[in-house]
Short mmCIF file of C-alpha atoms in Angstrom, two decimals:
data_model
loop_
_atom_site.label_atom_id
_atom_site.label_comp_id
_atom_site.label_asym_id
_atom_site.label_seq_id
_atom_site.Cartn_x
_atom_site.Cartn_y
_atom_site.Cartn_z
CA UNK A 1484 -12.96 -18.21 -16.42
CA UNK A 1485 -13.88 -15.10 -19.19
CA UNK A 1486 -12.83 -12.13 -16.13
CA UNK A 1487 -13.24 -8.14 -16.33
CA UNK A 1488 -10.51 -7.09 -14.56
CA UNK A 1489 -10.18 -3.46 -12.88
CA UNK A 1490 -6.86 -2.26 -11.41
CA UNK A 1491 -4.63 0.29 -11.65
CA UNK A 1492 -0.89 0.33 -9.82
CA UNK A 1493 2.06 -2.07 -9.33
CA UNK A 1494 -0.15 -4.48 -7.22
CA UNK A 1495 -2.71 -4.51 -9.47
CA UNK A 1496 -0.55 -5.31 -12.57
CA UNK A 1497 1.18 -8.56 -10.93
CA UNK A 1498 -2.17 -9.47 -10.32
CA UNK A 1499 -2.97 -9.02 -13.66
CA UNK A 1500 0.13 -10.72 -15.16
CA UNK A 1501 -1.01 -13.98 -12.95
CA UNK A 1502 -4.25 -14.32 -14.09
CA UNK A 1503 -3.34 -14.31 -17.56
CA UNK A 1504 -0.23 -17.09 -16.92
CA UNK A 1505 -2.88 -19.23 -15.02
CA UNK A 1506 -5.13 -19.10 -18.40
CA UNK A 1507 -7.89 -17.34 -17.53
CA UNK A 1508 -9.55 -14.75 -20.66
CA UNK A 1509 -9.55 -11.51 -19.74
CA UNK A 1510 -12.17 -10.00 -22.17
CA UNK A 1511 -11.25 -6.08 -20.42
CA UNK A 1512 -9.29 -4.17 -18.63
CA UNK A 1513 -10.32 -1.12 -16.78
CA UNK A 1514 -8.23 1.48 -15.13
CA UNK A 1515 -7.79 5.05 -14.06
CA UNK A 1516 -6.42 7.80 -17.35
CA UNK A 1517 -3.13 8.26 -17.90
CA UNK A 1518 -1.68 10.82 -15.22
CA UNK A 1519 1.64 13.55 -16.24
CA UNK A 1520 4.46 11.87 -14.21
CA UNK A 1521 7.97 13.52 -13.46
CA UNK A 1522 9.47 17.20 -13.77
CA UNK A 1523 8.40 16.92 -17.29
CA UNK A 1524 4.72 15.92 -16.79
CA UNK A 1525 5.10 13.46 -19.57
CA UNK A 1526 1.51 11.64 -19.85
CA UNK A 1527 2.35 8.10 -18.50
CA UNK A 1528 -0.09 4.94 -18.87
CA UNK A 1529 -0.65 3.11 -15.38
CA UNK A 1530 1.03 -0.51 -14.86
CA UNK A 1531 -1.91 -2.67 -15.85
CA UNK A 1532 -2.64 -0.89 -18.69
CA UNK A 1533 0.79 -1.75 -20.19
CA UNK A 1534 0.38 -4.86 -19.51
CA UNK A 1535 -3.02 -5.66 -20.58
CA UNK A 1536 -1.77 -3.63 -24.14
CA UNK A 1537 0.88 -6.63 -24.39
CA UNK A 1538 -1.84 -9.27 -24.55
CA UNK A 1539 -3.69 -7.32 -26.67
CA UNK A 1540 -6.50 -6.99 -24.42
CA UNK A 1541 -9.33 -3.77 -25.09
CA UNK A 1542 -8.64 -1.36 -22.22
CA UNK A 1543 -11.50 1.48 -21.29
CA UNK A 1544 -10.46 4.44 -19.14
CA UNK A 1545 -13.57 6.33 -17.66
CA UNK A 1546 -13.85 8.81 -15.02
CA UNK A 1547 -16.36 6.97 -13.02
CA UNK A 1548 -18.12 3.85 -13.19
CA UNK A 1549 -21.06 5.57 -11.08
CA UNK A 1550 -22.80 7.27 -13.73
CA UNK A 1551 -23.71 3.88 -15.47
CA UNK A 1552 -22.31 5.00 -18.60
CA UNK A 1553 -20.38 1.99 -18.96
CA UNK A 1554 -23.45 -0.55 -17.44
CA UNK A 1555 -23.86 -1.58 -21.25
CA UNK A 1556 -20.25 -2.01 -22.45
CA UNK A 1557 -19.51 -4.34 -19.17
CA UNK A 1558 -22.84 -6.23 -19.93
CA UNK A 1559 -21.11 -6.36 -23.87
CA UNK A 1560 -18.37 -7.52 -22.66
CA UNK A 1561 -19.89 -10.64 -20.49
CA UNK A 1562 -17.51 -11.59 -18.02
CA UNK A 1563 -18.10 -14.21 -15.26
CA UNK A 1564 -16.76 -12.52 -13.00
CA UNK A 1565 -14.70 -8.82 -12.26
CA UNK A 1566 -11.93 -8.68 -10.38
CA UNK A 1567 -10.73 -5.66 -8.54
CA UNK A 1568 -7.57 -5.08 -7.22
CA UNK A 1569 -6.67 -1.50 -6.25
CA UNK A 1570 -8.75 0.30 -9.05
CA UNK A 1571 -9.31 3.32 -7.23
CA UNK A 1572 -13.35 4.12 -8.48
CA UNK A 1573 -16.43 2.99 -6.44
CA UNK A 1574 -18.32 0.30 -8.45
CA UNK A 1575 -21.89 0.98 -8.19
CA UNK A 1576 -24.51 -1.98 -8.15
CA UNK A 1577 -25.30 -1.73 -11.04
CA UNK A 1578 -22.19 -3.24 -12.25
CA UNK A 1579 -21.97 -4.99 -9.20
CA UNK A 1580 -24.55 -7.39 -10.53
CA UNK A 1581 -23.72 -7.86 -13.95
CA UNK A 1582 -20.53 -11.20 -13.53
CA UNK A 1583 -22.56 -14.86 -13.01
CA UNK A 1584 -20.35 -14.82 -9.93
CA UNK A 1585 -20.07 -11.05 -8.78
CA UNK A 1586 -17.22 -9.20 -7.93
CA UNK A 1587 -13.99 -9.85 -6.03
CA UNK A 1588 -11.36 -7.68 -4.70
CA UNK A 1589 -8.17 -8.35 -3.57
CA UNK A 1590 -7.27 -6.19 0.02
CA UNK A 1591 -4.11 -6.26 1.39
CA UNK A 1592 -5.17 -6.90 4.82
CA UNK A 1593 -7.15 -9.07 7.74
CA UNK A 1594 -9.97 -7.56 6.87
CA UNK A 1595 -12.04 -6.00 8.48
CA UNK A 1596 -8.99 -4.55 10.03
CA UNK A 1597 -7.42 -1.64 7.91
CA UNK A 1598 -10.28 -0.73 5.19
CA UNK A 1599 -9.05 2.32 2.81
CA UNK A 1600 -6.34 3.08 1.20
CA UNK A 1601 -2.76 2.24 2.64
CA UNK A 1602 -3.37 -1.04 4.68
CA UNK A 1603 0.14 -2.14 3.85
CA UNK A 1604 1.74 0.76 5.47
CA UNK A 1605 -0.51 1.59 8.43
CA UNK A 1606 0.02 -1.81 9.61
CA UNK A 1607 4.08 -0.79 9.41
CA UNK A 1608 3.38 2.53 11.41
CA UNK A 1609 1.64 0.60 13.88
CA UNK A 1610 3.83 -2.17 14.70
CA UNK A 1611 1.50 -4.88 13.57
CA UNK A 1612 3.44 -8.28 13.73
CA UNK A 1613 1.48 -9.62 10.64
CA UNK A 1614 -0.82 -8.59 7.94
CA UNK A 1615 -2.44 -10.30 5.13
CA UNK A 1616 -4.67 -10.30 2.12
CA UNK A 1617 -8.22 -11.13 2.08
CA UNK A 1618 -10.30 -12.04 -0.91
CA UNK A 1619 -13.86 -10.14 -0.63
CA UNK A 1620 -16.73 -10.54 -2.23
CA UNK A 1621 -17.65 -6.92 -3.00
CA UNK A 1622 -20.65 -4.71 -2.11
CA UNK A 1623 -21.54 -1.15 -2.48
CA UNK A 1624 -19.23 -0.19 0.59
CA UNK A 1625 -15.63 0.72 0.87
CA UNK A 1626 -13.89 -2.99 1.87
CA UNK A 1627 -17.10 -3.82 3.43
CA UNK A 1628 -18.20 -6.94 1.43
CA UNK A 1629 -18.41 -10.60 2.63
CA UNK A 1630 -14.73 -12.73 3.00
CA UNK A 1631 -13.99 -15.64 0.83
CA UNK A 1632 -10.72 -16.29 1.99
CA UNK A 1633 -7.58 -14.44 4.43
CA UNK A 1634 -4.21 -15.45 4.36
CA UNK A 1635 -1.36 -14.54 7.00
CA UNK A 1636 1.76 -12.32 6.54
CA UNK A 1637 4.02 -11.99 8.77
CA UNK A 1638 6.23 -8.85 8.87
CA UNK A 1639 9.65 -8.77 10.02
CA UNK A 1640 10.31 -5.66 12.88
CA UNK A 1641 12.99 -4.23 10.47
CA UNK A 1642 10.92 -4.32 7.52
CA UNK A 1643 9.74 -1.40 5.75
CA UNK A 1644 6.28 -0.74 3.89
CA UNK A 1645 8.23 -1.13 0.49
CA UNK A 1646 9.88 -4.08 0.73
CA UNK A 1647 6.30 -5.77 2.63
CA UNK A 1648 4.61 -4.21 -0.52
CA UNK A 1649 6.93 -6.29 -2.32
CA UNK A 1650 5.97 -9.45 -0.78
CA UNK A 1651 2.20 -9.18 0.00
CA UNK A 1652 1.78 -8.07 -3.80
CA UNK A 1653 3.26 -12.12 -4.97
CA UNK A 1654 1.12 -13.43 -2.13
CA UNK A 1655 -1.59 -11.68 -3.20
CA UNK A 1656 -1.49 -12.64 -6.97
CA UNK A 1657 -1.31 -16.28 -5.85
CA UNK A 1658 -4.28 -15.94 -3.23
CA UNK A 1659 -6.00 -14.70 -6.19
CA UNK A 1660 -5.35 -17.36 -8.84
CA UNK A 1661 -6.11 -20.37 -6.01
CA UNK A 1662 -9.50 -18.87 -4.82
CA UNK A 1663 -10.91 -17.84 -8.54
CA UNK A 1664 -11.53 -21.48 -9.65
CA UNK A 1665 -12.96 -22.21 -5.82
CA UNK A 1666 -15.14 -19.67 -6.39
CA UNK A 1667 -16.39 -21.28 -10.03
CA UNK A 1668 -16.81 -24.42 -8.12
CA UNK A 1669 -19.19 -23.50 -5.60
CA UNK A 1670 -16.24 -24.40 -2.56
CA UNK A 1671 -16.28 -21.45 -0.78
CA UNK A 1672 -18.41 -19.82 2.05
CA UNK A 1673 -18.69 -16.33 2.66
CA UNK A 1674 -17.81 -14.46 5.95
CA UNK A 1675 -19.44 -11.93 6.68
CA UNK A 1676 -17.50 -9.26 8.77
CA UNK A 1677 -17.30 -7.90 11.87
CA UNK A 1678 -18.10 -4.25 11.50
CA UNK A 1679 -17.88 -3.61 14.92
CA UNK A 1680 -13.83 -3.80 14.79
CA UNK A 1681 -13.19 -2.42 11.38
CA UNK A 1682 -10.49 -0.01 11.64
CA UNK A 1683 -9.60 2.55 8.55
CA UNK A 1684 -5.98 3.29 7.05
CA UNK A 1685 -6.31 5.93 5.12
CA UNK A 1686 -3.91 7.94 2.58
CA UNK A 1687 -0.85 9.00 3.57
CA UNK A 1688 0.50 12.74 3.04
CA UNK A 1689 3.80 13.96 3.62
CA UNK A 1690 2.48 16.43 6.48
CA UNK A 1691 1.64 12.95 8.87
CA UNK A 1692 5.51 11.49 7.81
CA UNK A 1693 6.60 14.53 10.93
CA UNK A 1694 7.69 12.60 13.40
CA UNK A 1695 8.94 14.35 16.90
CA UNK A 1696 12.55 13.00 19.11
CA UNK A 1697 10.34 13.23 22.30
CA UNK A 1698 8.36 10.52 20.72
CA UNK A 1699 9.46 6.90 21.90
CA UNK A 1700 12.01 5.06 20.02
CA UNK A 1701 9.61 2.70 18.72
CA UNK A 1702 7.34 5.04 17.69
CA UNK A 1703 10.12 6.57 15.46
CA UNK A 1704 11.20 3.25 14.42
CA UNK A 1705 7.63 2.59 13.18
CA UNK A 1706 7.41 5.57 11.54
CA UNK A 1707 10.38 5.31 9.46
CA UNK A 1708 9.51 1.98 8.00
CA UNK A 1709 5.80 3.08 7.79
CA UNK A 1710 6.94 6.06 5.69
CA UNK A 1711 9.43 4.37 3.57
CA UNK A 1712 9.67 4.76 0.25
CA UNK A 1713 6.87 7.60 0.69
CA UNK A 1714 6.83 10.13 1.70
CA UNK A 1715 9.54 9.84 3.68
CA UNK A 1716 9.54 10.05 7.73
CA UNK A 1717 11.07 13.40 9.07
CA UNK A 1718 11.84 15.50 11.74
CA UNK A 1719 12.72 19.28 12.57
CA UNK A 1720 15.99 19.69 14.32
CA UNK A 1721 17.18 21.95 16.99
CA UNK A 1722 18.57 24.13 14.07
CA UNK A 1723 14.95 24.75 12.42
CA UNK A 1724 16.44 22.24 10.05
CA UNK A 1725 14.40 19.63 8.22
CA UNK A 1726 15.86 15.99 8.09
CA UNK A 1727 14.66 12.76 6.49
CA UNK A 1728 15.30 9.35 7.92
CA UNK A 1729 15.31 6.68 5.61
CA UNK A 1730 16.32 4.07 8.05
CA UNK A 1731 17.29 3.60 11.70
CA UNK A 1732 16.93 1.46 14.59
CA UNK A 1733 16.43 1.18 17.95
CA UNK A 1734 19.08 1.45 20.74
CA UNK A 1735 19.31 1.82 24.89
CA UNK A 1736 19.09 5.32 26.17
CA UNK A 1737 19.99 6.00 30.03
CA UNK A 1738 17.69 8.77 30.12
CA UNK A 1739 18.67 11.78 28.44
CA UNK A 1740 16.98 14.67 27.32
CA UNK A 1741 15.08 13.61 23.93
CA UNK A 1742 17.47 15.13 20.86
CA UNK A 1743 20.88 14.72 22.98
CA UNK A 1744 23.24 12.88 20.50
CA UNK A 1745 24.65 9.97 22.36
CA UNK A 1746 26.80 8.65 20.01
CA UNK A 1747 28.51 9.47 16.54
CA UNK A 1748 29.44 6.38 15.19
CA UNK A 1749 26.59 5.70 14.48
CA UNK A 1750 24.71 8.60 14.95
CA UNK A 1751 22.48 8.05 17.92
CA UNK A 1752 20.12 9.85 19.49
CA UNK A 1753 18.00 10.40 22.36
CA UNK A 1754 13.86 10.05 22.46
CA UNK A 1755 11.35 10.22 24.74
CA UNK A 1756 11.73 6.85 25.71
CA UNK A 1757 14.55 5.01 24.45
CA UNK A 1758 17.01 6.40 21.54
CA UNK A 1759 17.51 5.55 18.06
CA UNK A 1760 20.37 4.90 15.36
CA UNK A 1761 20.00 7.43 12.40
CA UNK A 1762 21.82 4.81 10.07
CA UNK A 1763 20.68 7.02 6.53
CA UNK A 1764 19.14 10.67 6.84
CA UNK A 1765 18.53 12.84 3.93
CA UNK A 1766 19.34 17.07 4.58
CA UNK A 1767 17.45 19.61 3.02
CA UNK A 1768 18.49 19.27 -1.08
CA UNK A 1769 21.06 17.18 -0.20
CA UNK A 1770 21.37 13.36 -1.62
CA UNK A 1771 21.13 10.47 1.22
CA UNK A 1772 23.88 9.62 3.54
CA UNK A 1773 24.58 7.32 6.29
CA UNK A 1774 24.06 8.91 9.96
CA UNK A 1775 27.76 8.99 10.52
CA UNK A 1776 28.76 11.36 7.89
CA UNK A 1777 26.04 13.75 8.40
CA UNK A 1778 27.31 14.12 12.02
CA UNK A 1779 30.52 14.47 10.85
CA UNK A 1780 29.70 16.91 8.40
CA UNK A 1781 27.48 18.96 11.26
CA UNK A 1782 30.82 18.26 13.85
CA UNK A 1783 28.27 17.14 16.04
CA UNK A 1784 29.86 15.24 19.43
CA UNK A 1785 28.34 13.83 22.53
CA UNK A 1786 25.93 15.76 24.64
CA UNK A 1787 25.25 18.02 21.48
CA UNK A 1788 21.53 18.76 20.83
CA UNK A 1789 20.30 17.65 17.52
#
């Protein structure tokens, strides 16, 4: 099928690379400008621009698509069908209506559960035992449109939002290629869905990563998936100190206050309800390190306060 595809990050670039293995022409590639990355602000291209540059495929960088400026090229360019997949600008219906058969995006979630922005990692935060993708077809809303097709992720209670990002991105790519030529054949019937339990996930920042030790051991478990690899979960410690978990897990607690260390080796620490394992914590400018040599380095013992 002749596709205009819109997409910007990681995701969107896998998704990108599939389509273009399973044969499809791509006759453009949109995507946000190229952004100053690093200490150095060099000016960096996004992912799918690279790779739409290797297939020699025109790419077009606007501001906005809401203005119409680009109504005409988009009509120029004639595509069958757009697909979306993380762009990050509102397409308005104008363009909507251009494609034969519309526009798609790929979400990664059970819609119409987590619209917005970080569905992968709110479902981490939350505890969710599964997640998914869902193939929409798109209206003028944010994640609002009609379903053409959901499939079912589980995610594993250790996991964290990185290494789920990992795998719903190569489920989503191949969600994508199998529902494209239903959708040129007329197979598949729209869902419409249920507003009424739509639920929102939006950005994170690193001022919600805060987590407190009177919270419950799952909910710090959570968190520190949730918030890995960004921003980072953290707490403030009894010293005023602030201190990045990258990964921990829960353990038994017999009561204790919340922030009483319980154990060294590994470092383990009372909650609210429950305790926790600090396996790898990261100190103020300091590199990461496992839980055990951060104690050790503190001379922190039993009953201490952390």
């Amino acid at each position: 099928m002749r596709i205009l595809f819109m997409g910007t990050p990681d995701i969107a670039a896998e998704c990108l690379k599939a389509l273009y293995a399973a044969g499809h022409e791509i006759c453009g590639v949109y995507t946000r400008r190229d952004k100053p990355v690093g200490r150095k602000q060099v000016l960096t291209a996004p992912p799918v621009k690279e790779v739409a540059l290797e297939h020699g495929t025109p790419v077009f960088q606007p501001r906005t698509l809401r203005d119409g400026s680009e109504d005409e090229n988009i009509r120029t360019l004639a595509p069958e069908l757009i697909v979306v997949v993380a762009y990050g600008c509102i397409l308005p219906a104008s363009v909507l209506s251009i494609p034969k058969h519309g526009c798609i995006n790929l979400h990664v979630s059970l819609l119409p559960k987590y619209r917005g922005s970080a569905p992968v990692q709110w479902s981490v935060l939350n505890g969710d035992p599964e997640t998914g993708v869902s193939i929409m077809q798109m209206d003028e809303g944010l994640d609002t449109g009609d379903v053409l097709r959901c499939e079912r992720i589980a995610i594993d209670p250790e996991e964290t939002s990185g290494e789920l990002f990992d795998r719903v991105t190569a489920v989503g790519a191949q969600v994508l290629c199998q529902t494209i030529p239903a959708i040129e054949q007329g197979r598949l019937k729209p869902v419409v869905q249920d507003h009424e339990h739509a639920t929102l996930a939006p950005m994170l920042s690193k001022e919600m990563a805060e987590f407190h030790l009177t919270d419950t051991a799952e909910h710090i478990h959570n968190w520190v998936r949730g918030m890995n690899p960004w921003p980072g979960a953290w707490f403030v410690t009894s010293g005023g100190k602030k201190l990045k978990v990258n990964q921990c897990r829960v353990a038994a607690s017999a009561g204790e206050a919340p922030g009483t260390v319980l154990a060294t080796k590994p470092l383990t620490v009372a909650c609210g309800e429950g305790a926790v394992q600090l396996l790898q914590v990261v100190p103020e400018g300091k590199k990461p390190m496992e839980g055990t040599a951060f104690a050790a380095g503190l001379r922190l013992k039993t009953g201490d306060l952390l």
